[in-house]
CSV table of C-alpha atoms in Angstrom, one decimal:
chain,number,residue,atom,x,y,z
A,51,HIS,CA,-9.6,7.1,10.4
A,52,ASP,CA,-9.5,3.4,10.2
A,53,LYS,CA,-6.6,2.3,8.0
A,54,GLY,CA,-8.1,-1.2,8.0
A,55,HIS,CA,-5.0,-2.9,10.0
A,56,GLY,CA,-7.5,-5.3,11.5
A,57,ASP,CA,-8.3,-6.6,8.3
A,58,LEU,CA,-4.7,-7.6,7.4
A,59,LEU,CA,-3.8,-9.0,10.8
A,60,GLU,CA,-7.0,-11.1,10.8
A,61,ILE,CA,-6.0,-12.2,7.3
A,62,LEU,CA,-2.5,-13.2,8.6
A,63,SER,CA,-4.0,-15.1,11.6
A,64,SER,CA,-6.9,-16.8,10.0
A,65,ASP,CA,-6.1,-17.6,6.3
A,66,VAL,CA,-4.2,-20.7,5.8
A,67,ARG,CA,-3.0,-19.3,2.4
A,68,ALA,CA,-1.1,-16.6,4.5
A,69,LYS,CA,0.9,-18.4,6.9
A,70,ASN,CA,4.2,-17.6,5.3
A,71,TRP,CA,3.4,-13.6,4.5
A,72,HIS,CA,5.0,-11.0,6.6
A,73,LEU,CA,3.3,-7.6,7.3
A,74,LEU,CA,5.9,-4.3,7.8
A,75,VAL,CA,3.6,-1.8,9.2
A,76,ILE,CA,5.1,1.7,8.9
A,77,GLY,CA,4.4,4.8,10.7
A,78,LYS,CA,3.5,5.8,14.4
A,79,GLY,CA,-0.7,6.4,14.3
A,80,LYS,CA,-2.9,6.2,16.8
A,81,ALA,CA,-3.4,2.2,15.7
A,82,LEU,CA,0.0,1.2,16.2
A,83,SER,CA,-0.2,-0.2,19.8
A,84,SER,CA,-3.4,-2.1,18.9
A,85,VAL,CA,-1.4,-3.6,15.9
A,86,GLN,CA,1.2,-4.7,18.4
A,87,ALA,CA,-1.0,-6.1,21.1
A,88,VAL,CA,-3.0,-8.1,18.0
A,89,ALA,CA,0.1,-9.6,16.9
A,90,LYS,CA,1.3,-10.4,20.7
A,91,ALA,CA,-1.9,-12.1,21.3
A,92,LYS,CA,-2.5,-13.7,17.6
A,93,GLN,CA,1.2,-15.0,18.4
A,94,MET,CA,2.7,-13.0,14.9
A,95,THR,CA,5.3,-11.3,15.9
A,96,ASP,CA,7.5,-13.0,13.8
A,97,ARG,CA,5.7,-12.2,10.9
A,98,VAL,CA,4.0,-8.7,11.9
A,99,HIS,CA,6.7,-6.3,11.9
A,100,CYS,CA,6.0,-2.8,13.4
A,101,LEU,CA,8.8,-0.5,12.0
A,102,GLY,CA,7.3,3.1,13.7
A,103,HIS,CA,8.5,6.2,12.0
A,104,VAL,CA,11.2,5.8,9.5
A,105,LEU,CA,13.0,8.2,7.3
A,106,ASP,CA,14.0,5.7,4.3
A,107,VAL,CA,10.8,4.2,3.7
A,108,GLU,CA,12.2,3.5,0.2
A,109,ASN,CA,14.3,1.0,1.5
A,110,TYR,CA,11.5,-1.0,3.1
A,111,LEU,CA,9.1,-0.7,-0.3
A,112,ASP,CA,11.9,-1.9,-2.4
A,113,ALA,CA,11.9,-5.1,-0.1
A,114,ALA,CA,8.3,-5.3,-0.4
A,115,ASP,CA,6.2,-7.3,-2.7
A,116,LEU,CA,3.3,-5.0,-2.8
A,117,MET,CA,1.5,-2.5,-1.0
A,118,VAL,CA,-1.8,-3.3,0.7
A,119,LEU,CA,-3.7,-0.1,2.0
A,120,PRO,CA,-6.9,-1.4,3.4
A,121,SER,CA,-8.4,2.0,4.7
A,122,LYS,CA,-12.2,2.3,5.1
A,123,PHE,CA,-11.6,5.7,3.5
A,124,GLU,CA,-8.5,7.3,2.0
A,125,THR,CA,-8.9,11.2,0.0
A,126,PHE,CA,-5.9,9.9,-2.3
A,127,GLY,CA,-3.5,7.4,-0.8
A,128,LEU,CA,-0.4,9.1,-1.4
A,129,VAL,CA,1.3,6.2,0.0
A,130,LEU,CA,0.0,3.9,-2.5
A,131,GLY,CA,1.7,6.2,-5.1
A,132,GLU,CA,4.9,5.9,-3.5
A,133,ALA,CA,4.9,2.5,-3.8
A,134,MET,CA,4.0,2.4,-7.1
A,135,ALA,CA,6.6,4.7,-8.0
A,136,MET,CA,8.9,1.9,-6.8
A,137,GLY,CA,7.3,-0.6,-9.1
A,138,LYS,CA,5.3,-2.3,-6.4
A,139,PRO,CA,1.5,-3.2,-7.3
A,140,ALA,CA,-0.7,-1.7,-5.2
A,141,ILE,CA,-4.0,-3.4,-3.4
A,142,ALA,CA,-6.9,-1.5,-1.6
A,143,TYR,CA,-10.3,-1.2,-0.8
A,144,ARG,CA,-12.4,0.5,-3.5
A,145,ALA,CA,-12.9,3.3,-0.8
A,146,GLY,CA,-12.4,7.6,-1.3
A,147,GLY,CA,-9.6,8.1,-4.2
A,148,THR,CA,-8.3,4.9,-4.3
A,149,ALA,CA,-9.5,4.2,-7.6
A,150,GLU,CA,-7.9,7.3,-8.5
A,151,VAL,CA,-4.7,5.8,-7.8
A,152,ILE,CA,-5.1,2.0,-8.7
A,153,ALA,CA,-6.1,0.8,-12.3
A,154,ASP,CA,-7.9,-2.2,-11.2
A,155,GLY,CA,-6.3,-5.1,-12.6
A,156,ILE,CA,-3.4,-3.1,-14.3
A,157,SER,CA,-1.4,-1.7,-11.7
A,158,GLY,CA,-2.6,-3.4,-8.6
A,159,TYR,CA,-6.4,-4.6,-7.4
A,160,LEU,CA,-9.1,-2.9,-5.9
A,161,ALA,CA,-11.6,-4.9,-3.6
A,162,ALA,CA,-15.1,-4.1,-2.4
A,163,PRO,CA,-15.1,-2.0,0.3
A,164,GLN,CA,-14.8,-4.1,3.9
A,165,ASN,CA,-14.6,-7.7,2.0
A,166,ARG,CA,-11.8,-9.0,3.9
A,167,GLN,CA,-12.4,-12.6,1.8
A,168,GLU,CA,-11.7,-10.4,-1.5
A,169,LEU,CA,-8.5,-8.6,-0.5
A,170,ALA,CA,-7.2,-12.0,0.9
A,171,ASP,CA,-8.1,-13.7,-2.5
A,172,LYS,CA,-6.3,-10.6,-4.4
A,173,ILE,CA,-3.0,-10.5,-2.2
A,174,TYR,CA,-2.9,-14.7,-2.7
A,175,LEU,CA,-3.0,-14.0,-6.6
A,176,LEU,CA,-0.1,-11.6,-6.4
A,177,ALA,CA,1.8,-13.6,-3.9
A,178,GLU,CA,1.6,-16.9,-5.9
A,179,ASN,CA,2.0,-15.2,-9.3
A,180,PRO,CA,5.3,-13.5,-9.4
A,181,LYS,CA,5.1,-12.2,-13.1
A,182,LEU,CA,2.1,-11.0,-12.9
A,183,CYS,CA,2.9,-9.2,-9.5
A,184,GLN,CA,6.2,-7.5,-11.9
A,185,LYS,CA,4.2,-6.8,-14.8
A,186,MET,CA,1.6,-4.6,-12.6
A,187,GLY,CA,4.5,-3.7,-10.7
A,188,ILE,CA,6.0,-1.8,-13.9
A,189,ALA,CA,2.5,-0.8,-14.8
A,190,ALA,CA,2.3,0.9,-11.7
A,191,ARG,CA,5.6,2.8,-11.9
A,192,GLU,CA,4.7,3.7,-15.6
A,193,TRP,CA,1.3,5.2,-14.2
A,194,VAL,CA,3.3,7.3,-11.5
A,195,THR,CA,5.8,8.6,-13.9
A,196,GLU,CA,3.1,9.7,-16.6
A,197,LYS,CA,1.0,11.0,-14.1
A,198,PHE,CA,3.7,12.9,-11.6
A,199,PRO,CA,6.6,13.8,-14.1
A,200,TYR,CA,9.4,15.4,-12.1
A,201,ASP,CA,9.1,18.8,-14.3
A,202,LYS,CA,5.6,18.9,-14.3
A,203,MET,CA,5.5,18.6,-10.3
A,204,MET,CA,8.4,21.1,-10.0
A,205,LYS,CA,6.8,23.9,-11.8
A,206,GLU,CA,3.6,23.4,-9.9
A,207,LEU,CA,5.3,23.6,-6.6
A,208,LEU,CA,7.1,26.8,-7.8
A,209,LEU,CA,3.8,28.0,-8.9
A,210,VAL,CA,2.8,27.4,-5.3
A,211,TYR,CA,5.8,29.1,-3.9
A,212,LYS,CA,4.8,32.0,-6.2
A,213,GLN,CA,1.4,32.6,-5.3
A,214,LEU,CA,2.0,32.2,-1.4
A,215,LEU,CA,5.4,34.5,-1.3
A,216,PRO,CA,4.5,38.2,-1.0
């Protein structure tokens, strides 16, 4: 399904506020070749970094300021939780399960579905306010560690294994 790369590329190419932003695209989905083609056509290959499949995602998340997931629909948005666990505020469209992951205005922002302008405004707000970005990142990490504590997750995983094993 549509991960919203086009919206981010459009923001990067047309919003004057985004002239110094960089986009890291991680993964090898169907949209990768079109993302690369658009970045090349709009002369943004110096700011759009398509990394493909990487095993050390945490290193790239660590280097990022925030996570943006402009999908048209997400059931849960595991990648949001991963970034939030790394202390990164998350921004997404209010689509599917994203509202279950992001506390709007606390651990990140939810923009109206497919409202590219609102998405850009939320990114800009965090890009221009490092203290707010850091504060939301701390709230994001706290939410993940509270919601998914290691011991609880291990117990639940073991229960699943026990149910599956004969």
